[in-house]
Tab-separated table of C-alpha atoms in Angstrom:
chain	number	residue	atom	x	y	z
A	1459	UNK	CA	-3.555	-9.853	27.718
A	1460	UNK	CA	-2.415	-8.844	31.174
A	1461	UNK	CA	-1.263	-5.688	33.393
A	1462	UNK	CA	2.169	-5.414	35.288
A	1463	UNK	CA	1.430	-3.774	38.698
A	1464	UNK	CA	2.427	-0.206	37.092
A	1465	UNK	CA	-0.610	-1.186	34.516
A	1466	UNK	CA	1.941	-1.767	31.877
A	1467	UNK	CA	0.275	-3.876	29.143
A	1468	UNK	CA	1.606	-7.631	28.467
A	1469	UNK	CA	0.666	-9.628	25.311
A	1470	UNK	CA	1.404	-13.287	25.173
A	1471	UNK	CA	1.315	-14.956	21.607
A	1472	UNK	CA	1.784	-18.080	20.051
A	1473	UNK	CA	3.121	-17.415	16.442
A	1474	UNK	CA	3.541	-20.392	13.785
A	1475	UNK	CA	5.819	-19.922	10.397
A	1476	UNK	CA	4.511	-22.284	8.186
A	1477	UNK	CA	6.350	-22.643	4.855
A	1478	UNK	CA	5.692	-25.562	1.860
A	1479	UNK	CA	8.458	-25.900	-0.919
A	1480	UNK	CA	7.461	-27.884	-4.009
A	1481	UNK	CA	10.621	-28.499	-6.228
A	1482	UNK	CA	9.582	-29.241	-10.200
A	1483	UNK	CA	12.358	-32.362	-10.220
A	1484	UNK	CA	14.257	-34.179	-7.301
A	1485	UNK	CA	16.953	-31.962	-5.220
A	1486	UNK	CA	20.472	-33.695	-3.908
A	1487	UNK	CA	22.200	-30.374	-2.037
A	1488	UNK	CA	19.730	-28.160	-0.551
A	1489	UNK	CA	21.387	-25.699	1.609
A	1490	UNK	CA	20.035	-22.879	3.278
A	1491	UNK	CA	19.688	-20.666	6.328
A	1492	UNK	CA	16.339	-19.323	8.326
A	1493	UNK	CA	15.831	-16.488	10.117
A	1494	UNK	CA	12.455	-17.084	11.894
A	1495	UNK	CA	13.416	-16.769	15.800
A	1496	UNK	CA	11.442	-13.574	17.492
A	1497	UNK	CA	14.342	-11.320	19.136
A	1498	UNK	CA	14.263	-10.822	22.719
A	1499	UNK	CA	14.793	-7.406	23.699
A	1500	UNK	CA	13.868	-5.184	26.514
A	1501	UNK	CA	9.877	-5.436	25.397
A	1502	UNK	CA	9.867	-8.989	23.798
A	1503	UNK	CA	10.283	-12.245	25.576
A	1504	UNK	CA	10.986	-15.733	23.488
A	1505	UNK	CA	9.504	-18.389	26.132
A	1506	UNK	CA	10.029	-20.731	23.835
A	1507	UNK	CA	10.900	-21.752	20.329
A	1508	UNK	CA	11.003	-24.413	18.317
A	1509	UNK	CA	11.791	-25.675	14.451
A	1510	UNK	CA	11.135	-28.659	12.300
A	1511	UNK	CA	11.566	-29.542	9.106
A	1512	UNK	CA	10.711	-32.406	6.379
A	1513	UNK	CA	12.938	-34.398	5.556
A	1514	UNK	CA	14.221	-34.347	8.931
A	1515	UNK	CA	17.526	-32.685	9.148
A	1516	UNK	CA	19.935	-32.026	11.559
A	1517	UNK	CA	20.167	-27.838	12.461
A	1518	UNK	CA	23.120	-25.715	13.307
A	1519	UNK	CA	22.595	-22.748	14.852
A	1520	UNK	CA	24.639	-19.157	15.472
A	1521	UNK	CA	23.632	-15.532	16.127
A	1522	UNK	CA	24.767	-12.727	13.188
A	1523	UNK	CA	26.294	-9.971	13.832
A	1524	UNK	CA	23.458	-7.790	14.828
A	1525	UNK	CA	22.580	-10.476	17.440
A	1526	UNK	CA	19.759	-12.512	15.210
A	1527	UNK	CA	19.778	-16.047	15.234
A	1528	UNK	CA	20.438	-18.166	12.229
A	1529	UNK	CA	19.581	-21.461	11.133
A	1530	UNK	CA	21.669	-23.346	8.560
A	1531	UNK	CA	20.834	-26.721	7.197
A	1532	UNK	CA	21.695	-28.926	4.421
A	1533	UNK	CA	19.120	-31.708	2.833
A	1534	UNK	CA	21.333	-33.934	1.131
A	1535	UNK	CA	19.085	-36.713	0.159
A	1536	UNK	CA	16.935	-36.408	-3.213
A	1537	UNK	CA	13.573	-34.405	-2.225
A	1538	UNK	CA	10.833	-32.892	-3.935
A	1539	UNK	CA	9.230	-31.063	-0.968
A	1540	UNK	CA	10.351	-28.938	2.016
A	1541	UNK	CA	8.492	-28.260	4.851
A	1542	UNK	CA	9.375	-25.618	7.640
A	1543	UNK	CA	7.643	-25.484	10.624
A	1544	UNK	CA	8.891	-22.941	13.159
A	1545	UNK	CA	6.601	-21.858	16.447
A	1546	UNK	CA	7.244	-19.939	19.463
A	1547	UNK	CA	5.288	-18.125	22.401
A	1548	UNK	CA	6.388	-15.085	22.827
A	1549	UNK	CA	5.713	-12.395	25.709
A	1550	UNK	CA	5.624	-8.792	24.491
A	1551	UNK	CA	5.856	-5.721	26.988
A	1552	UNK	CA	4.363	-2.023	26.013
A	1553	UNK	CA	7.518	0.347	27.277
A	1554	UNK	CA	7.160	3.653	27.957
A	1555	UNK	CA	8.629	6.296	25.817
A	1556	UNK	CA	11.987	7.918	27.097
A	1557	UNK	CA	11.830	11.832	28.626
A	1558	UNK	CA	12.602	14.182	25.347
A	1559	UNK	CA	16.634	14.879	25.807
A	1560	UNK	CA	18.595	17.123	24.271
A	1561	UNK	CA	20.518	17.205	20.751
A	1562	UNK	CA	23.789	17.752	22.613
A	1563	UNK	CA	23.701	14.373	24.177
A	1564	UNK	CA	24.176	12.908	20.457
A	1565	UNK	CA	27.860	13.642	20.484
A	1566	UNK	CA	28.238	12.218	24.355
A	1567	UNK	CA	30.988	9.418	24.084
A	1568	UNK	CA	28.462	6.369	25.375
A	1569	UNK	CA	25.893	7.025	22.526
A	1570	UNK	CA	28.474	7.483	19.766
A	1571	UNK	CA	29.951	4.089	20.780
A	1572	UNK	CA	26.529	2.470	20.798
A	1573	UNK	CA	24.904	4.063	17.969
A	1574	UNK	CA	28.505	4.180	15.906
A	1575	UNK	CA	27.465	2.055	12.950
A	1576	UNK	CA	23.976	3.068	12.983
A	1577	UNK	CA	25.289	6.454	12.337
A	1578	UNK	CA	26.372	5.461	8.348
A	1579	UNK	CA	24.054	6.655	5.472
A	1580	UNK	CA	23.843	3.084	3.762
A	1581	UNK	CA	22.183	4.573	0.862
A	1582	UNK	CA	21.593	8.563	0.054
A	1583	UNK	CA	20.121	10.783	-2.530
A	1584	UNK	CA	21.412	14.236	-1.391
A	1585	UNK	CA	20.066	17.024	-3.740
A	1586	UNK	CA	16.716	15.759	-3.629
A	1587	UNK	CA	14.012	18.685	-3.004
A	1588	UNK	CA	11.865	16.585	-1.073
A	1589	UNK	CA	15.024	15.108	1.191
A	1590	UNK	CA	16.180	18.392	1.898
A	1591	UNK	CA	12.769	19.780	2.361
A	1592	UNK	CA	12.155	16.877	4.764
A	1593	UNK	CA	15.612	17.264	6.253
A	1594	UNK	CA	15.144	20.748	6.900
A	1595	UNK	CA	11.831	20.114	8.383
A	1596	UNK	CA	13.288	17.600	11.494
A	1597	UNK	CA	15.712	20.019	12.686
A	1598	UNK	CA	13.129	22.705	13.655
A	1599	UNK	CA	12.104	20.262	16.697
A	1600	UNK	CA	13.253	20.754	20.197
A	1601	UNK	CA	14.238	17.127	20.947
A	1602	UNK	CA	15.653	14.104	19.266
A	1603	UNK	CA	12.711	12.205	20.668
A	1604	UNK	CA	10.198	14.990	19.424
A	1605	UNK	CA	12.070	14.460	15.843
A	1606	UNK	CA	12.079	10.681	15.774
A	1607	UNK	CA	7.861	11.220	16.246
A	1608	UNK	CA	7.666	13.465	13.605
A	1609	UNK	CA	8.887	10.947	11.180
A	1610	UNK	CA	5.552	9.298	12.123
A	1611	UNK	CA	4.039	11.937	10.563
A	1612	UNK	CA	6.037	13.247	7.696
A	1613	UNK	CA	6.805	10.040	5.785
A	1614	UNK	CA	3.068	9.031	5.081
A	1615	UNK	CA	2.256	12.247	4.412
A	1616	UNK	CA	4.945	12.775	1.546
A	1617	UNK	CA	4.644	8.834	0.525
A	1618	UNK	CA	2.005	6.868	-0.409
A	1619	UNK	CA	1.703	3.678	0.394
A	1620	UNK	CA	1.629	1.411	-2.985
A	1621	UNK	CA	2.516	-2.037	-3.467
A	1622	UNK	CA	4.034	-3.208	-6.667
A	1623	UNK	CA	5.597	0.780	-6.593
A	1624	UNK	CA	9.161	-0.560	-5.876
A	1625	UNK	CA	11.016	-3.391	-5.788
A	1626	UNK	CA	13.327	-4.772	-2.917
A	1627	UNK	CA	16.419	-3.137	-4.289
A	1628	UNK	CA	14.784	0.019	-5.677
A	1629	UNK	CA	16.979	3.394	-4.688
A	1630	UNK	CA	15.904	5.785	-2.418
A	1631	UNK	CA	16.082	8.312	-5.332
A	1632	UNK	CA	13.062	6.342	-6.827
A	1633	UNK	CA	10.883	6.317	-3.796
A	1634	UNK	CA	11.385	10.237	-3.486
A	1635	UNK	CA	10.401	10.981	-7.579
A	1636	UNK	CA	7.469	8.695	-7.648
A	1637	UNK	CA	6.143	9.142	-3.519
A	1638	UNK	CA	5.184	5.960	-3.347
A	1639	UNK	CA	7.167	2.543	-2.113
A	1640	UNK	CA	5.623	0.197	0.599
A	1641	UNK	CA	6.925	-0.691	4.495
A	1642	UNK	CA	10.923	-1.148	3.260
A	1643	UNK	CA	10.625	2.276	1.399
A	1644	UNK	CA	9.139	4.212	3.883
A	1645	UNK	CA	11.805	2.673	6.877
A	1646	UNK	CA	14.491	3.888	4.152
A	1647	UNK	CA	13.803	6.856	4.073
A	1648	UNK	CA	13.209	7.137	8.141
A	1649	UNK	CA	16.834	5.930	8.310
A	1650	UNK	CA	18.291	8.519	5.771
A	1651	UNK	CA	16.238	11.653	7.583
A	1652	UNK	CA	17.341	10.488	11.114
A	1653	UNK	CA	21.345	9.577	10.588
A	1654	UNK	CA	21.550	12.558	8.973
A	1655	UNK	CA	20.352	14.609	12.102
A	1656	UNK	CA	22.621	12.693	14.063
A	1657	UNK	CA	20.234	9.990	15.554
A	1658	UNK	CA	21.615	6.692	15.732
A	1659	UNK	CA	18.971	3.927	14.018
A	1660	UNK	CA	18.584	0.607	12.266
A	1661	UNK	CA	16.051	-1.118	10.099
A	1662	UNK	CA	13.744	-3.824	11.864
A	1663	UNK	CA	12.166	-6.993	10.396
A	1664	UNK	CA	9.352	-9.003	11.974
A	1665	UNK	CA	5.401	-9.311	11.870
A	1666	UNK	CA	3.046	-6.852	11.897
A	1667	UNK	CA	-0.126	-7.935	13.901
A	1668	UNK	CA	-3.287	-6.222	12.242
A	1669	UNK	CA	-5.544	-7.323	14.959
A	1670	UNK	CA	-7.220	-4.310	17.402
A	1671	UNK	CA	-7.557	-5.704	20.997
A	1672	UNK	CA	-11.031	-6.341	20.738
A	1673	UNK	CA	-10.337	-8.304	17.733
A	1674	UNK	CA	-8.123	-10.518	19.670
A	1675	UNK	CA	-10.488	-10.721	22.685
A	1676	UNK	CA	-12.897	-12.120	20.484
A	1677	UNK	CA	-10.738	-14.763	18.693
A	1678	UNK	CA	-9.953	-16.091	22.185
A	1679	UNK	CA	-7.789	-19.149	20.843
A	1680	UNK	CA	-8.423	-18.699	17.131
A	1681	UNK	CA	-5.731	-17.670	15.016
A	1682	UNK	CA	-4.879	-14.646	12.634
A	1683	UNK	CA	-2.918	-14.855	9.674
A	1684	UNK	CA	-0.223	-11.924	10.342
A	1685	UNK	CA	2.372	-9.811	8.038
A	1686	UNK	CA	5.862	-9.410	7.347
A	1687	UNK	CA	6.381	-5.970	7.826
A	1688	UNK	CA	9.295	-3.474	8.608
A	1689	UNK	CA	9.733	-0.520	10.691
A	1690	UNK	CA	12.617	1.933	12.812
A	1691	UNK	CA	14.480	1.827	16.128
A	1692	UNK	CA	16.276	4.722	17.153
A	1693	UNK	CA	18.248	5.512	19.848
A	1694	UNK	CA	17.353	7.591	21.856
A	1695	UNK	CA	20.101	9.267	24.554
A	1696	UNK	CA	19.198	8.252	28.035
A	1697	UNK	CA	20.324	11.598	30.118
A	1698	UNK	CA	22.619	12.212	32.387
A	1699	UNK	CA	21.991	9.462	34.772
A	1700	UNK	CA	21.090	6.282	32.056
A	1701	UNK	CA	22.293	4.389	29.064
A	1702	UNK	CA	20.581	5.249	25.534
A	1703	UNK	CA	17.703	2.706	24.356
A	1704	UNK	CA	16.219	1.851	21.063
A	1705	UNK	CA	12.796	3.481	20.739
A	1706	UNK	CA	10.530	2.017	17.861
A	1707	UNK	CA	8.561	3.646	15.731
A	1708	UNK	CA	6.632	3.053	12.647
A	1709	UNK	CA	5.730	5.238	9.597
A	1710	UNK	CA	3.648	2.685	7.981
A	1711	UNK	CA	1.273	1.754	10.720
A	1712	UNK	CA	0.462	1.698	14.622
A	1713	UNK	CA	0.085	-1.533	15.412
A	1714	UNK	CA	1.587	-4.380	17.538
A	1715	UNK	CA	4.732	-5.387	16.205
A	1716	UNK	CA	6.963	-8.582	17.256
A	1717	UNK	CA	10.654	-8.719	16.111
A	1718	UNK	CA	12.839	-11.255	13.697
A	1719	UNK	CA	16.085	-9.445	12.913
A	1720	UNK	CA	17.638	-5.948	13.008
A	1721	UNK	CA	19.892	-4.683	10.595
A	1722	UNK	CA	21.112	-1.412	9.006
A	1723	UNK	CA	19.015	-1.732	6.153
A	1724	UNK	CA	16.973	-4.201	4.016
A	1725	UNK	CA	17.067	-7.787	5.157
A	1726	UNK	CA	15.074	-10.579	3.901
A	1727	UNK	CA	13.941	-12.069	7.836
A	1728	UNK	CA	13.947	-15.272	5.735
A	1729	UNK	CA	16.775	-15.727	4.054
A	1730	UNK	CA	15.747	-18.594	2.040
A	1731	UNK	CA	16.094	-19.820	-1.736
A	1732	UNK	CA	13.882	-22.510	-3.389
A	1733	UNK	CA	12.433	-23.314	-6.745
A	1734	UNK	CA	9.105	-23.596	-7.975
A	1735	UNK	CA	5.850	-23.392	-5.802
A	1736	UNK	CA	5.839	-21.393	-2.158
A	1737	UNK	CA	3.172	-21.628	0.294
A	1738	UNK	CA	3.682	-19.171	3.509
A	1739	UNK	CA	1.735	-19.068	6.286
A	1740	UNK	CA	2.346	-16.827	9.266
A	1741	UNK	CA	-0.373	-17.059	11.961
A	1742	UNK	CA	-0.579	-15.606	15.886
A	1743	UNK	CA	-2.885	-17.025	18.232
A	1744	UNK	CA	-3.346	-14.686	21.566
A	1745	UNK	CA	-3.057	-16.726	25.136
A	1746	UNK	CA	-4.280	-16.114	28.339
């Protein structure tokens, strides 16, 4: 870890994605596509990045539409094991939060055409006590920054967090009658509570990195196995004299968090399909 000369803090990481197919019988046309590249954004830098796989393929690459990269490939030789090796060092910068604005900059012309899409309830369950009680709850703040926070706080209080609750395409109706889901779940519902004020956002996929600094001090050059995780970004209007920005938050946890893809709601990072046996390993070193 370093300091900027404004005492900002700087992480620099090296993160491996580590992934073993075993196929019961021999494969001939294996075709698939990998998101694994960390974004680079205003607080995360991609120094560099690299992937491999066996059997050695040749990959094609192309950015989504939300500005993730995607790697395609095609094994068409017989094969009864893939192996994807993807690693990168990446440089992640702490930014400051944005001054609290006010809810009359949502309807300025620059944010609507930024935050346009991110605007559309992708899934809704209006009627629900809870949603309206929840609802009702984020427009008593002053801000749209001070109500972005507050999701912080409302969604784990309302939902536990309990794996095996829900399933990838459960409903948000679900999560609100049992209060319960895990990281997808709780993002959901984040999305629903801020489009509906009028606050721009979109769902974010990456790692979640569990370690506490001292942690990583201590591991020096060791690695840590590390998450896949999801979490927010709003946006957040800028004022009268700057562009909005996407402010991240997270109403599953507070740790570091290092980015794969953004969408407007659930998307598998890896968006990969094989048979039989799976080993994943995701691990982050820290650097100097």
């Amino acid at each position: 870890m370093t300091a900027t000369a404004d005492n900002t803090r700087v992480m620099h990481f090296s993160i491996r994605y580590l992934s073993r197919y075993l196929y019961d019988a021999d494969v001939v046309d294996n075709i698939n596509s990998l998101r694994v590249r960390p974004a680079a954004n205003g607080r995360q830098h991609v120094d560099d990045f690299t992937v491999r796989l066996t059997p050695d393929v040749r990959l094609y690459r192309h950015e989504d539409y939300f500005g993730t990269e995607v790697v395609e490939f095609e094994v068409t030789r017989p094969h009864r094991e893939l192996v994807i090796d993807a690693r990168a060092h990446v440089t992640t910068q702490h930014q400051p939060q944005p001054a609290g604005t006010s809810w009359e900059e949502l309807g300025a012309a620059t944010y609507r055409e930024i935050g346009a899409e991110f605007l559309a309830q992708t899934e809704d369950a209006s009627g629900h006590a809870l949603l309206t009680e929840l609802r009702a709850d984020l427009m008593t703040c002053a801000t749209p920054l001070e109500a972005l926070l507050l999701i912080t706080e409302l969604i784990p209080k309302r939902l536990e967090y309990r794996k095996g609750a829900t399933f990838v395409d459960s409903p948000l109706s679900h999560v609100l009658d049992i209060q319960a889901g895990v990281c997808q779940d709780f993002v959901h519902l984040g999305l629903n509570l801020l489009r509906s004020s009028g606050i721009a956002a979109r769902y974010v996929s990456g790692y979640l990195y569990v370690a506490g600094e001292q942690d990583a001090a201590e591991l020096g050059a060791a690695s840590v196995e590390v998450d896949t995780h999801a979490w927010i970004e709003a946006l957040m209007p800028g004022g009268s004299d700057a562009d909005p920005r996407w402010v991240g938050i997270d109403p599953t946890n507070a740790e570091m968090h290092y980015v794969l893809a953004f969408s407007l709601a659930h998307l598998n990072p890896n968006d990969f399909s094989a048979l039989s046996e799976v080993d994943l390993a995701i691990q982050f070193a820290p650097n100097d």
